[in-house]
PDB file of C-alpha atoms and ligand atoms in Angstrom:
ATOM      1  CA  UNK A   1       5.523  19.702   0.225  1.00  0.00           C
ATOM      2  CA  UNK A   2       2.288  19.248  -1.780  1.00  0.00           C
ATOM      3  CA  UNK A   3       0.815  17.620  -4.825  1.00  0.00           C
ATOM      4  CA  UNK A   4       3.009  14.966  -4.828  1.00  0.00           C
ATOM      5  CA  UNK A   5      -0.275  12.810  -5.315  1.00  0.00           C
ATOM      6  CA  UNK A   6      -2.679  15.151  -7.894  1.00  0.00           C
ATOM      7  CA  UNK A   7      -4.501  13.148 -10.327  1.00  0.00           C
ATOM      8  CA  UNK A   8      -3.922  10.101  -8.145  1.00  0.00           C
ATOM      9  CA  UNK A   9      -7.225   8.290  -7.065  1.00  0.00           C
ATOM     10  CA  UNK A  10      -6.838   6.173  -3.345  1.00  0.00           C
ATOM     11  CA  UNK A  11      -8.553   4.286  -1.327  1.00  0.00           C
ATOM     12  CA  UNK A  12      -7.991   4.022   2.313  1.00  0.00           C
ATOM     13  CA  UNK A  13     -10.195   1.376   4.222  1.00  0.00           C
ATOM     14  CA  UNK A  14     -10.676   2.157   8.139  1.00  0.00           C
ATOM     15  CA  UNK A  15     -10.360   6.177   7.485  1.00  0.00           C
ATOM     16  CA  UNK A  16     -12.986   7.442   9.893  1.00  0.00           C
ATOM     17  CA  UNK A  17     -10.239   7.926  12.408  1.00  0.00           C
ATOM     18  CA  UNK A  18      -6.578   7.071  13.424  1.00  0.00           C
ATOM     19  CA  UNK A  19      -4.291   6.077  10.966  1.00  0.00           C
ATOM     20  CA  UNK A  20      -6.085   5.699   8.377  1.00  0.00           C
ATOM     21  CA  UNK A  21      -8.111   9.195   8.736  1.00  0.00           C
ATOM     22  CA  UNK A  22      -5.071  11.092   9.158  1.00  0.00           C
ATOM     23  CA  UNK A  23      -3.825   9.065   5.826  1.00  0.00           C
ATOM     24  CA  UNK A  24      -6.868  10.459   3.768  1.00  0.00           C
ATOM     25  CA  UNK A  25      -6.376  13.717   4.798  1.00  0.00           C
ATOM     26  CA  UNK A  26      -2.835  13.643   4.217  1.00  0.00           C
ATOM     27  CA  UNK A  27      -3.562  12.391   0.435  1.00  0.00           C
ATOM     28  CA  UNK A  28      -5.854  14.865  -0.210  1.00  0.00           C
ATOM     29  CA  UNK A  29      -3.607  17.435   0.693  1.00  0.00           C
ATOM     30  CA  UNK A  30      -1.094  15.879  -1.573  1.00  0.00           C
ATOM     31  CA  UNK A  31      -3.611  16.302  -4.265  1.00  0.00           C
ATOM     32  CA  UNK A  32      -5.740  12.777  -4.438  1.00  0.00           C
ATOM     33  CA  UNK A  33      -8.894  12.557  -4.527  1.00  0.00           C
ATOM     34  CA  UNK A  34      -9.153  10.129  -1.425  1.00  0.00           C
ATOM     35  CA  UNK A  35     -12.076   7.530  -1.183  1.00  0.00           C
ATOM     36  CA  UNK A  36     -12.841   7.006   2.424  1.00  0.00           C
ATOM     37  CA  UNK A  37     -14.185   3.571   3.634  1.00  0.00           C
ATOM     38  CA  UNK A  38     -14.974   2.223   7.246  1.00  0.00           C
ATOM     39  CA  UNK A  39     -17.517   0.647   9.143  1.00  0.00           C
ATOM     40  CA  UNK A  40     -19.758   3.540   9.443  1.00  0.00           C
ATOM     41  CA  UNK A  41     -18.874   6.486   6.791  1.00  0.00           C
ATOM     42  CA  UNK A  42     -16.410   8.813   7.510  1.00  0.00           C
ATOM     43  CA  UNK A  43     -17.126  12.623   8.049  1.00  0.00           C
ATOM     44  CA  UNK A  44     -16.144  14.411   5.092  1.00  0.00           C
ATOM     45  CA  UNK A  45     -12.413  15.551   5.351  1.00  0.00           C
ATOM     46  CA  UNK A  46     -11.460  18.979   6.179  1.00  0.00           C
ATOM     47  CA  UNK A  47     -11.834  21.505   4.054  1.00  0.00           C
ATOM     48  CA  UNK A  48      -8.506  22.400   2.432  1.00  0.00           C
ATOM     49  CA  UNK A  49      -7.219  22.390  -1.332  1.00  0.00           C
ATOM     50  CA  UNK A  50      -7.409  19.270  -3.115  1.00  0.00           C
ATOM     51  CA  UNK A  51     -10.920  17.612  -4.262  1.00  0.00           C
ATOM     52  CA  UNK A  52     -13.500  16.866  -2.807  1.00  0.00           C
ATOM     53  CA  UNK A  53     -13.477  13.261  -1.078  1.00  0.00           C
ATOM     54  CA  UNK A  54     -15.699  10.529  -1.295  1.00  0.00           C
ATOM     55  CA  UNK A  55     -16.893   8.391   2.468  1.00  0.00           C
ATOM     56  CA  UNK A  56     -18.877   5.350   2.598  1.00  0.00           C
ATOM     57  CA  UNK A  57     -19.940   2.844   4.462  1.00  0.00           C
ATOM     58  CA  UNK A  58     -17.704  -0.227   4.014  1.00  0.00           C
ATOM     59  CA  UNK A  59     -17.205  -3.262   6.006  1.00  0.00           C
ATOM     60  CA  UNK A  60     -13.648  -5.245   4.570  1.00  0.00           C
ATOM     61  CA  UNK A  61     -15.454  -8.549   5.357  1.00  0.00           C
ATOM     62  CA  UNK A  62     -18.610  -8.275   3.486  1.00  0.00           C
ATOM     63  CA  UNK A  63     -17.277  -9.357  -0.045  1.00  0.00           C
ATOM     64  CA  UNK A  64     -20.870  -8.557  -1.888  1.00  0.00           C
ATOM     65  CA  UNK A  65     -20.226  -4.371  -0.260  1.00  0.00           C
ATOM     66  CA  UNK A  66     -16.498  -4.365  -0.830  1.00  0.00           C
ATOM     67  CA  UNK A  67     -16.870  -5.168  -4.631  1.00  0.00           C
ATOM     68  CA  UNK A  68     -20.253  -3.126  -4.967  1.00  0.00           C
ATOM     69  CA  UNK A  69     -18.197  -0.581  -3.302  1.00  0.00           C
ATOM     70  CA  UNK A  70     -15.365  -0.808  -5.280  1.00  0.00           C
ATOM     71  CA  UNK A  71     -17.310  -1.166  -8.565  1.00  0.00           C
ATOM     72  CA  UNK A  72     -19.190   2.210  -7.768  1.00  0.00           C
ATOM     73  CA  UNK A  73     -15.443   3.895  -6.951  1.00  0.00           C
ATOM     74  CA  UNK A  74     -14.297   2.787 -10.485  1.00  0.00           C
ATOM     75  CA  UNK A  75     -17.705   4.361 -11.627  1.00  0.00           C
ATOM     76  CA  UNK A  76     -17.505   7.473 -10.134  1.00  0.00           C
ATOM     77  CA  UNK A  77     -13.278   8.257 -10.065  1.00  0.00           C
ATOM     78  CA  UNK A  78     -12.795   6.340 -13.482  1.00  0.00           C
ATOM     79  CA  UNK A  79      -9.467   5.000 -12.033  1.00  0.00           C
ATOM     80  CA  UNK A  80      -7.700   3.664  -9.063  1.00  0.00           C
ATOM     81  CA  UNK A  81      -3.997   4.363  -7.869  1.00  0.00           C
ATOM     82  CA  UNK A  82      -3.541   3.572  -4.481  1.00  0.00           C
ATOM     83  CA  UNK A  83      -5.008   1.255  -1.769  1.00  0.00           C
ATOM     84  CA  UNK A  84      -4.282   1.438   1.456  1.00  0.00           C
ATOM     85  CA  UNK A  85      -5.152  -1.676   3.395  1.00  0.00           C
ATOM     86  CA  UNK A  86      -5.394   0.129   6.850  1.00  0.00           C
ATOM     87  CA  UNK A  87      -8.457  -1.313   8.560  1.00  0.00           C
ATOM     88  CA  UNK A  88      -7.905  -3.764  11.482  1.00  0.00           C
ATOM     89  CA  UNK A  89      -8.689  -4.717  15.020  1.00  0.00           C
ATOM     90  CA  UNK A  90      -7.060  -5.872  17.788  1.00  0.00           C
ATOM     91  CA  UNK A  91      -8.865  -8.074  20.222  1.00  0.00           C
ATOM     92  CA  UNK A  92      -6.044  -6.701  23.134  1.00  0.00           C
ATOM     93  CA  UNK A  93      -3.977  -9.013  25.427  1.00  0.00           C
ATOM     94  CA  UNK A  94      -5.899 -12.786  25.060  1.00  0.00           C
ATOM     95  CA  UNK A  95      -3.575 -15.509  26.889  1.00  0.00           C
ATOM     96  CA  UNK A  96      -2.845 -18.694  24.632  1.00  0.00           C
ATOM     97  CA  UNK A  97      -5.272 -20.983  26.434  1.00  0.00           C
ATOM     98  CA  UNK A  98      -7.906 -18.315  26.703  1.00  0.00           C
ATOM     99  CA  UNK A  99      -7.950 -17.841  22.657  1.00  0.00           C
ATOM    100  CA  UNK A 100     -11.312 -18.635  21.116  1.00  0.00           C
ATOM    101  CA  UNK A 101     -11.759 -19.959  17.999  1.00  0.00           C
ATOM    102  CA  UNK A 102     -14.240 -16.959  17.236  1.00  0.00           C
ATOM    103  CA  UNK A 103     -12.022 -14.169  18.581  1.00  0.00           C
ATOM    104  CA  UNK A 104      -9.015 -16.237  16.034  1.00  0.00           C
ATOM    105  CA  UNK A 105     -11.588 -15.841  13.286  1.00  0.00           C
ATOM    106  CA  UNK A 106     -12.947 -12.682  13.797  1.00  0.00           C
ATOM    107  CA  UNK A 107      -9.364 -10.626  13.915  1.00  0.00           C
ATOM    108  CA  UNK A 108      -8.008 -13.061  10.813  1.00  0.00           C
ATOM    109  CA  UNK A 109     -11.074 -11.644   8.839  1.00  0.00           C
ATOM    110  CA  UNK A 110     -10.698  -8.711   9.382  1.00  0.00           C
ATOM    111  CA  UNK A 111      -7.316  -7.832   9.026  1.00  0.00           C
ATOM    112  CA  UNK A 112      -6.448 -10.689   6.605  1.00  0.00           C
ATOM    113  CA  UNK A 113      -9.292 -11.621   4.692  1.00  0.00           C
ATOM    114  CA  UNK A 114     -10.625  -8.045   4.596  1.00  0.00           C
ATOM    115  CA  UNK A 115      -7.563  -6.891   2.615  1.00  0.00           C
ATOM    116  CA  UNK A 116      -7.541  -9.532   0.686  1.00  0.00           C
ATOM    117  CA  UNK A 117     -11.317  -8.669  -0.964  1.00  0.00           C
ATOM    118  CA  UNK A 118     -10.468  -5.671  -1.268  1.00  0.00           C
ATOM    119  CA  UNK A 119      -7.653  -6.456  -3.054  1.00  0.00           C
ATOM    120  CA  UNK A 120      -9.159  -8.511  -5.517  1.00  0.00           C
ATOM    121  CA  UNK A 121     -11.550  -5.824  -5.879  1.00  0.00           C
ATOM    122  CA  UNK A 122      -9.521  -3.444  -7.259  1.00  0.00           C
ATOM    123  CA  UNK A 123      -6.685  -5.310  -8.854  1.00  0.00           C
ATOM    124  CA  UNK A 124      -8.724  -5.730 -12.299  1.00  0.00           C
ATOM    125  CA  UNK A 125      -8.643  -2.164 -13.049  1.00  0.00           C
ATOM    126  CA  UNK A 126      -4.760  -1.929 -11.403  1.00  0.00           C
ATOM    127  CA  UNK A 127      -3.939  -4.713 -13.634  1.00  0.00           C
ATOM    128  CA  UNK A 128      -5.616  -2.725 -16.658  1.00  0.00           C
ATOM    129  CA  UNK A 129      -3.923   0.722 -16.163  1.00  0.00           C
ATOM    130  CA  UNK A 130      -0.903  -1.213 -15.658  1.00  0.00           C
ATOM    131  CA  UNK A 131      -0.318   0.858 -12.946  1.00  0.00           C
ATOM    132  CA  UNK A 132      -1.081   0.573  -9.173  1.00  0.00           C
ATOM    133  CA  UNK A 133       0.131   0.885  -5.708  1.00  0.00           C
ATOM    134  CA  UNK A 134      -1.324  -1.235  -2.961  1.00  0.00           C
ATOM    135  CA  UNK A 135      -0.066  -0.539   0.720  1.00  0.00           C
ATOM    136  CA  UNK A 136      -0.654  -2.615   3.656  1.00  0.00           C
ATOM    137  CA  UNK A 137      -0.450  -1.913   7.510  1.00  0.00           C
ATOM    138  CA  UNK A 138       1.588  -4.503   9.657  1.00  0.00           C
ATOM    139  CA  UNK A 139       3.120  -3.862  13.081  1.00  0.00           C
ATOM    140  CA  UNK A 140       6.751  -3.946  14.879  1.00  0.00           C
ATOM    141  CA  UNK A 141       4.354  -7.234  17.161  1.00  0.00           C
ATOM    142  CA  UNK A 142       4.852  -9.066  14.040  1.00  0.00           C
ATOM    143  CA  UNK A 143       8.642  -8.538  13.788  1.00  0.00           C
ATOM    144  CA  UNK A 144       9.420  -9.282  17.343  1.00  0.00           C
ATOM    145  CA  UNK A 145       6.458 -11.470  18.471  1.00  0.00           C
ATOM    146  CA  UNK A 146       4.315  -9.945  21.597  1.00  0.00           C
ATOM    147  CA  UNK A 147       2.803 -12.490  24.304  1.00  0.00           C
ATOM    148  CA  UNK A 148      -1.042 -12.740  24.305  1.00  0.00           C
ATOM    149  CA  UNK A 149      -1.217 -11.685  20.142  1.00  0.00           C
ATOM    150  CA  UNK A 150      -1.468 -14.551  18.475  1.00  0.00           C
ATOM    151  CA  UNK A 151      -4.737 -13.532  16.282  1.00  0.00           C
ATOM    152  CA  UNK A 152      -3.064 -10.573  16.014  1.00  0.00           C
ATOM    153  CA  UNK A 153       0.562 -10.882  14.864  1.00  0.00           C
ATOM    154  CA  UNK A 154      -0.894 -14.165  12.786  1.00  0.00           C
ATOM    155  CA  UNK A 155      -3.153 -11.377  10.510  1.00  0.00           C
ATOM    156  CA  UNK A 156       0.025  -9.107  10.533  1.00  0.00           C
ATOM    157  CA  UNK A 157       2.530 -11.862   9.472  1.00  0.00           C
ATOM    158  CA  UNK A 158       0.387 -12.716   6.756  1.00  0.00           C
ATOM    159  CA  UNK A 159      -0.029  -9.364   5.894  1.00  0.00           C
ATOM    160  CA  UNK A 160       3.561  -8.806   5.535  1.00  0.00           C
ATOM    161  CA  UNK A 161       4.177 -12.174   3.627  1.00  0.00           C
ATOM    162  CA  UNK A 162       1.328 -11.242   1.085  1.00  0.00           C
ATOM    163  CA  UNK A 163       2.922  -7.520   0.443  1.00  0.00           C
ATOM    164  CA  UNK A 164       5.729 -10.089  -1.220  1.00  0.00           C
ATOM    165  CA  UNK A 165       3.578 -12.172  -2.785  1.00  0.00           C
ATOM    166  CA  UNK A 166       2.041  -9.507  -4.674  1.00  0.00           C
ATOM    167  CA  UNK A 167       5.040  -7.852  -5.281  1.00  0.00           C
ATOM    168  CA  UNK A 168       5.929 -10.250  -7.197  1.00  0.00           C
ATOM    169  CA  UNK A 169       2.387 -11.165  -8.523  1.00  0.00           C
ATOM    170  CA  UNK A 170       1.367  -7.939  -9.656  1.00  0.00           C
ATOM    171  CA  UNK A 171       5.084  -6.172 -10.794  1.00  0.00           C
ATOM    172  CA  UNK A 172       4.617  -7.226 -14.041  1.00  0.00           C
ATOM    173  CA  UNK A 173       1.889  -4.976 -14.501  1.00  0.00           C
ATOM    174  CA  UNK A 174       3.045  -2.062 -13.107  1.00  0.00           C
ATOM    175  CA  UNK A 175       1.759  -2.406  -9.384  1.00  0.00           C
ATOM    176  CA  UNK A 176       4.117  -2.176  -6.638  1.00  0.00           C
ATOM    177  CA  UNK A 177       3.317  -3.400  -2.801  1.00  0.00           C
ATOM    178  CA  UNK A 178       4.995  -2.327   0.299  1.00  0.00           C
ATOM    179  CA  UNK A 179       3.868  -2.833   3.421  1.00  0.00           C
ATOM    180  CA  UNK A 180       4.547  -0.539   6.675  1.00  0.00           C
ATOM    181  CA  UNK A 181       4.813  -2.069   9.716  1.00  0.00           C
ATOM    182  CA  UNK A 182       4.062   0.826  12.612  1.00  0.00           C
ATOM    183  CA  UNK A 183       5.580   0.673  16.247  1.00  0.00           C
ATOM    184  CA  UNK A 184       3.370   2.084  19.326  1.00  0.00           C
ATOM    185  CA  UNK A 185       0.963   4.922  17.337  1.00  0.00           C
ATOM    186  CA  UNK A 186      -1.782   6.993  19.443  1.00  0.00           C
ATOM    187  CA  UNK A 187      -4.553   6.588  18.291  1.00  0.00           C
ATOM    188  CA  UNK A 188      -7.770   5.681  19.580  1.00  0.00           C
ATOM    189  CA  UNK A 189      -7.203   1.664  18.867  1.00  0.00           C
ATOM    190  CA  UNK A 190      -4.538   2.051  21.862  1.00  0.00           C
ATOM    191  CA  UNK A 191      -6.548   4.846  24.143  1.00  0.00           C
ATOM    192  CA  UNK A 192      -7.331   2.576  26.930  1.00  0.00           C
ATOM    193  CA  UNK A 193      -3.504   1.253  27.039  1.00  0.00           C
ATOM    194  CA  UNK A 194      -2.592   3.419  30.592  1.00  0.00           C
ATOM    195  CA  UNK A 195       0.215   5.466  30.791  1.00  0.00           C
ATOM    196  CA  UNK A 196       2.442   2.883  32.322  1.00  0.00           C
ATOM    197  CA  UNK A 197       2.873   0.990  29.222  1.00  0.00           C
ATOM    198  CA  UNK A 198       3.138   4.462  27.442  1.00  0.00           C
ATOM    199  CA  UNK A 199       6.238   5.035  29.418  1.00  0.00           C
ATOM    200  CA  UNK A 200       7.837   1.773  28.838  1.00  0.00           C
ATOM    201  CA  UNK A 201       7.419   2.223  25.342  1.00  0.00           C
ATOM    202  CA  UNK A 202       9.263   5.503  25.173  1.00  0.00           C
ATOM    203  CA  UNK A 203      11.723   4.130  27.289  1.00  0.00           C
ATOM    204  CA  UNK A 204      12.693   1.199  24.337  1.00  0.00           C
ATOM    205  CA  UNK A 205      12.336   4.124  21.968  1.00  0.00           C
ATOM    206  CA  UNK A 206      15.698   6.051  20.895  1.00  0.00           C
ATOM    207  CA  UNK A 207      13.894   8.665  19.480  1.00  0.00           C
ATOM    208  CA  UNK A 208      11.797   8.991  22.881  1.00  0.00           C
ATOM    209  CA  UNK A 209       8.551   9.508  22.006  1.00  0.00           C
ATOM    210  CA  UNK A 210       5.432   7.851  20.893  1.00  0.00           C
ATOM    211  CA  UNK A 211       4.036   7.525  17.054  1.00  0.00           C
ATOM    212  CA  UNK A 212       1.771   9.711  15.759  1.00  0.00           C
ATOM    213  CA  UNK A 213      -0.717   8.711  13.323  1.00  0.00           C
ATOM    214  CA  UNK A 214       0.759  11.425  10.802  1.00  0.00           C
ATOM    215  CA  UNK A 215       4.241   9.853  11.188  1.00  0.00           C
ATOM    216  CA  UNK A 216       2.592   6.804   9.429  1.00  0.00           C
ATOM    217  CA  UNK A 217       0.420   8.883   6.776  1.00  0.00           C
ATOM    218  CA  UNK A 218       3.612   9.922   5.690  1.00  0.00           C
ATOM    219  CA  UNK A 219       5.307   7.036   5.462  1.00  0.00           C
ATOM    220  CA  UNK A 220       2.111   6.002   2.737  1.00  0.00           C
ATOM    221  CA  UNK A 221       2.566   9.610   1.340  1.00  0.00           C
ATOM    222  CA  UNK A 222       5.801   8.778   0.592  1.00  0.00           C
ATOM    223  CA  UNK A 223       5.369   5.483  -0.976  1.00  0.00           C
ATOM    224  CA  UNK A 224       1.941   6.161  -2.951  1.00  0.00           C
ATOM    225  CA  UNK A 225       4.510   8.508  -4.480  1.00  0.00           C
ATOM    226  CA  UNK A 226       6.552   8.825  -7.721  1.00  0.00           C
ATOM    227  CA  UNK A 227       9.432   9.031  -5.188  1.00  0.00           C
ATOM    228  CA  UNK A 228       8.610   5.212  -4.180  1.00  0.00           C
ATOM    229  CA  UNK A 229       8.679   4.037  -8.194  1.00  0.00           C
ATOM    230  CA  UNK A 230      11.095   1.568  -7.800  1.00  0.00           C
ATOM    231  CA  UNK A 231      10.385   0.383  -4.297  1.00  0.00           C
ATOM    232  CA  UNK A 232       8.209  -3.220  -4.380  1.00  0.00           C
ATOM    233  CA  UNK A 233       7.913  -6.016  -1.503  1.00  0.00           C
ATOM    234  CA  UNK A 234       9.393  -3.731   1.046  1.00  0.00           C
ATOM    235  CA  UNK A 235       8.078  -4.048   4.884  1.00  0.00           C
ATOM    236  CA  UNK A 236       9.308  -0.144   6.147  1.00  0.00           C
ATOM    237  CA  UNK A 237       9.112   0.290   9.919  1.00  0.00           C
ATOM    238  CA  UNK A 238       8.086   3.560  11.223  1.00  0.00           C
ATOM    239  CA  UNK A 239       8.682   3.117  15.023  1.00  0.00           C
ATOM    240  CA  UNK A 240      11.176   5.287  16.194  1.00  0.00           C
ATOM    241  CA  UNK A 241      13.934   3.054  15.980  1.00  0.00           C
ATOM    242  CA  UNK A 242      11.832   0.835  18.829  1.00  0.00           C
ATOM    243  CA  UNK A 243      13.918  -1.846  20.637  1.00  0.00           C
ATOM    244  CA  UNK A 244      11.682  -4.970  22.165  1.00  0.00           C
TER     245      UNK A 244
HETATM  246  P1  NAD B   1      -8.264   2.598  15.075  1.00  0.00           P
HETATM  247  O1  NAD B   1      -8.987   1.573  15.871  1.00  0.00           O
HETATM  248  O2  NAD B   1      -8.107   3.950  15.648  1.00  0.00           O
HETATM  249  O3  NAD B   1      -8.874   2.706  13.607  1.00  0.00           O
HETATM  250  C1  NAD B   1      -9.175   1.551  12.868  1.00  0.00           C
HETATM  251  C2  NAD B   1     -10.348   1.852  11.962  1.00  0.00           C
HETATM  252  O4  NAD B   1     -10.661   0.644  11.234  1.00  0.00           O
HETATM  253  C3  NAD B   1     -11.616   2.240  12.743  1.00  0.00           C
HETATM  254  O5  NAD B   1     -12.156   3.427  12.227  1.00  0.00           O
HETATM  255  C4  NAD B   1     -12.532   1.046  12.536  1.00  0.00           C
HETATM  256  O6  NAD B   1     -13.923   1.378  12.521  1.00  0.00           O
HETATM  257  C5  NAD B   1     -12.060   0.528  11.195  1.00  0.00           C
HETATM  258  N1  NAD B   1     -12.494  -0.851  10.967  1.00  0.00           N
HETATM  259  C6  NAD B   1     -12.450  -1.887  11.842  1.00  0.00           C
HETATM  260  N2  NAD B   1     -13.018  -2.971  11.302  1.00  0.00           N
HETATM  261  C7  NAD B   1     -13.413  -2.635  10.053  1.00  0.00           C
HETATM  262  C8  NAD B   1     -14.064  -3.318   9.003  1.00  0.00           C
HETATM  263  N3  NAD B   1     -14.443  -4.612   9.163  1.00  0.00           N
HETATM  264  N4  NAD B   1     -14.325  -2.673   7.853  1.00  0.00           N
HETATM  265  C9  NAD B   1     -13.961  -1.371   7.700  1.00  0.00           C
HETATM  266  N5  NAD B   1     -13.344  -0.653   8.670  1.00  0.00           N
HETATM  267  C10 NAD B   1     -13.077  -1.278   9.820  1.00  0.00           C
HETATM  268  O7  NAD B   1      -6.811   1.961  14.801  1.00  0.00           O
HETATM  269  P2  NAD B   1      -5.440   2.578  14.265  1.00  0.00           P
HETATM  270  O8  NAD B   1      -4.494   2.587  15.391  1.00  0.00           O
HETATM  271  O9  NAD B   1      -5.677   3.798  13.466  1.00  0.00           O
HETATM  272  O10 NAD B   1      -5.000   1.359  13.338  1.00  0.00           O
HETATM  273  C11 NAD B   1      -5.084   1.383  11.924  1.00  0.00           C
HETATM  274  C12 NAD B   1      -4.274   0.191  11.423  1.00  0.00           C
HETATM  275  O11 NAD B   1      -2.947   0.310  11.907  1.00  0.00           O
HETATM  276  C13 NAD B   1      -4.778  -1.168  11.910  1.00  0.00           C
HETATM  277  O12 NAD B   1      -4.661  -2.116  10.876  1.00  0.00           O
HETATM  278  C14 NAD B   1      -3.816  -1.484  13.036  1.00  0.00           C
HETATM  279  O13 NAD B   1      -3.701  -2.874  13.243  1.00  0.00           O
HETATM  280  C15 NAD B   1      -2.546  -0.885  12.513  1.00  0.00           C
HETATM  281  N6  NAD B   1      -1.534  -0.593  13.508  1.00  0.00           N
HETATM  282  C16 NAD B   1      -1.791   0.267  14.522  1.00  0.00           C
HETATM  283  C17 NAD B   1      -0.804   0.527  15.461  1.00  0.00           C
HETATM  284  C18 NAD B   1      -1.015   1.443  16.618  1.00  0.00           C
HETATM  285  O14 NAD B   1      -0.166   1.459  17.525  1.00  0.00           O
HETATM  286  N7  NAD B   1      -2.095   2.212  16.663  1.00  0.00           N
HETATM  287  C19 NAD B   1       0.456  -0.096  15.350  1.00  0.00           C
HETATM  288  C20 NAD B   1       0.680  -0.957  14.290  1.00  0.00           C
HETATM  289  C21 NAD B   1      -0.317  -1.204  13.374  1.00  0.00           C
END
């Protein structure tokens, strides 16, 4: 299926590669045209139909870029329709006693204050169209708890608990928020995980395989999508039926 996104205008933060790459190009095949933020800009997306995208250089915790950012999106696109709130880090397995305050910080700002800027950054002109879609990125860690991730299922939990906040927050004007929370996906943020874990993972997996990054674009496809009008606060796993 295609063009179940023309005319649409998104954002996806963290789109130079993994999820949130194969997101953008997803979109744009779908018809948006797909703004493309991460630390270092993207590469231009593939050629294919759909217009032409637009890749910058955007760090999620530098509130002065994300709203200069944002206010030269809303310059050039004239609109906004969808946010994805993909970019995040992982600091890996970090023992309880062993967690710095720095490493704490540094993961919550990215993956929780970072969405939150951009958030506010684009919520105005949501709020104005009376129309909007914002999507966040949690993880099946934050459902069932993981040892050694408490920076990271903290920023996740949040995450989820702020896709009902704004639900609520931001229905009233049209906006819906939905959240997806991913089980094991290969991408490069998991390329130095060894093949052992990889195997235990498909073994708690029913549907015996890993995720692919495209098996979470179209979960977002899905609910950036007129399909997804009536769907608000929801937390959607897309793990393969994964069993901790
Ligand atoms: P990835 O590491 O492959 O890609 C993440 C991207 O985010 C990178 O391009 C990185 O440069 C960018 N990024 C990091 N900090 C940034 C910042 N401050 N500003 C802008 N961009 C920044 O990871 P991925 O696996 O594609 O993960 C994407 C999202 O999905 C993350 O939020 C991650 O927590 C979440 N997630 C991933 C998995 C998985 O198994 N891969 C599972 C659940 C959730």
């Amino acid at each position: 299926m295609s063009g179940r996104l023309t005319n649409r205008v998104a954002l996806v933060t963290g789109a130079a590669q993994g999820i949130g790459r194969e997101t953008a190009i997803r979109f744009r095949a779908e018809g948006a045209l797909v703004v493309s933020w991460d630390l270092h800009a993207p590469a231009p997306l593939p050629d294919a139909a759909g217009p032409a995208g637009i890749e910058e250089a955007v760090d999620v915790t530098d509130a002065a870029a994300v709203f200069a950012a944002a206010s030269r999106l809303l310059a050039a696109a004239g609109r906004i329709d969808i946010l994805v709130n993909n970019a995040g880090i992982t600091p890996g397995y970090v023992a309880l006693p062993a967690l710095t305050a720095a490493v704490l910080d540094t993961v919550l700002d990215v993956n929780l204050r970072g969405a939150v800027q951009v958030v506010q950054a684009v919520v105005g002109a949501m709020k104005a169209q009376r129309s909007g879609r914002i999507l966040n990125i949690s993880s099946v860690l934050a459902e069932y708890g993981y040892p050694g991730q408490t920076a990271y299922v903290a920023s996740k939990s949040a995450l989820e608990g702020l896709t009902r906040v704004w639900a609520r927050e931001l229905g009233p004007f049209g906006i819906t928020v939905n959240a997806v929370q991913p089980g094991y996906i290969r991408t490069p943020m998991n390329s130095g995980n060894g093949a052992a874990l990889e195997t235990q993972v498909v073994a708690r997996t029913p549907l015996g395989r890993l995720g692919e990054a495209s098996d979470v674009a179209a979960a977002f496809v899905w609910l950036a999508s007129a399909d997804a009008a009536f769907v608000t606060g929801a937390v959607i796993p897309v793990d393969g039926g994964f069993i901790p």
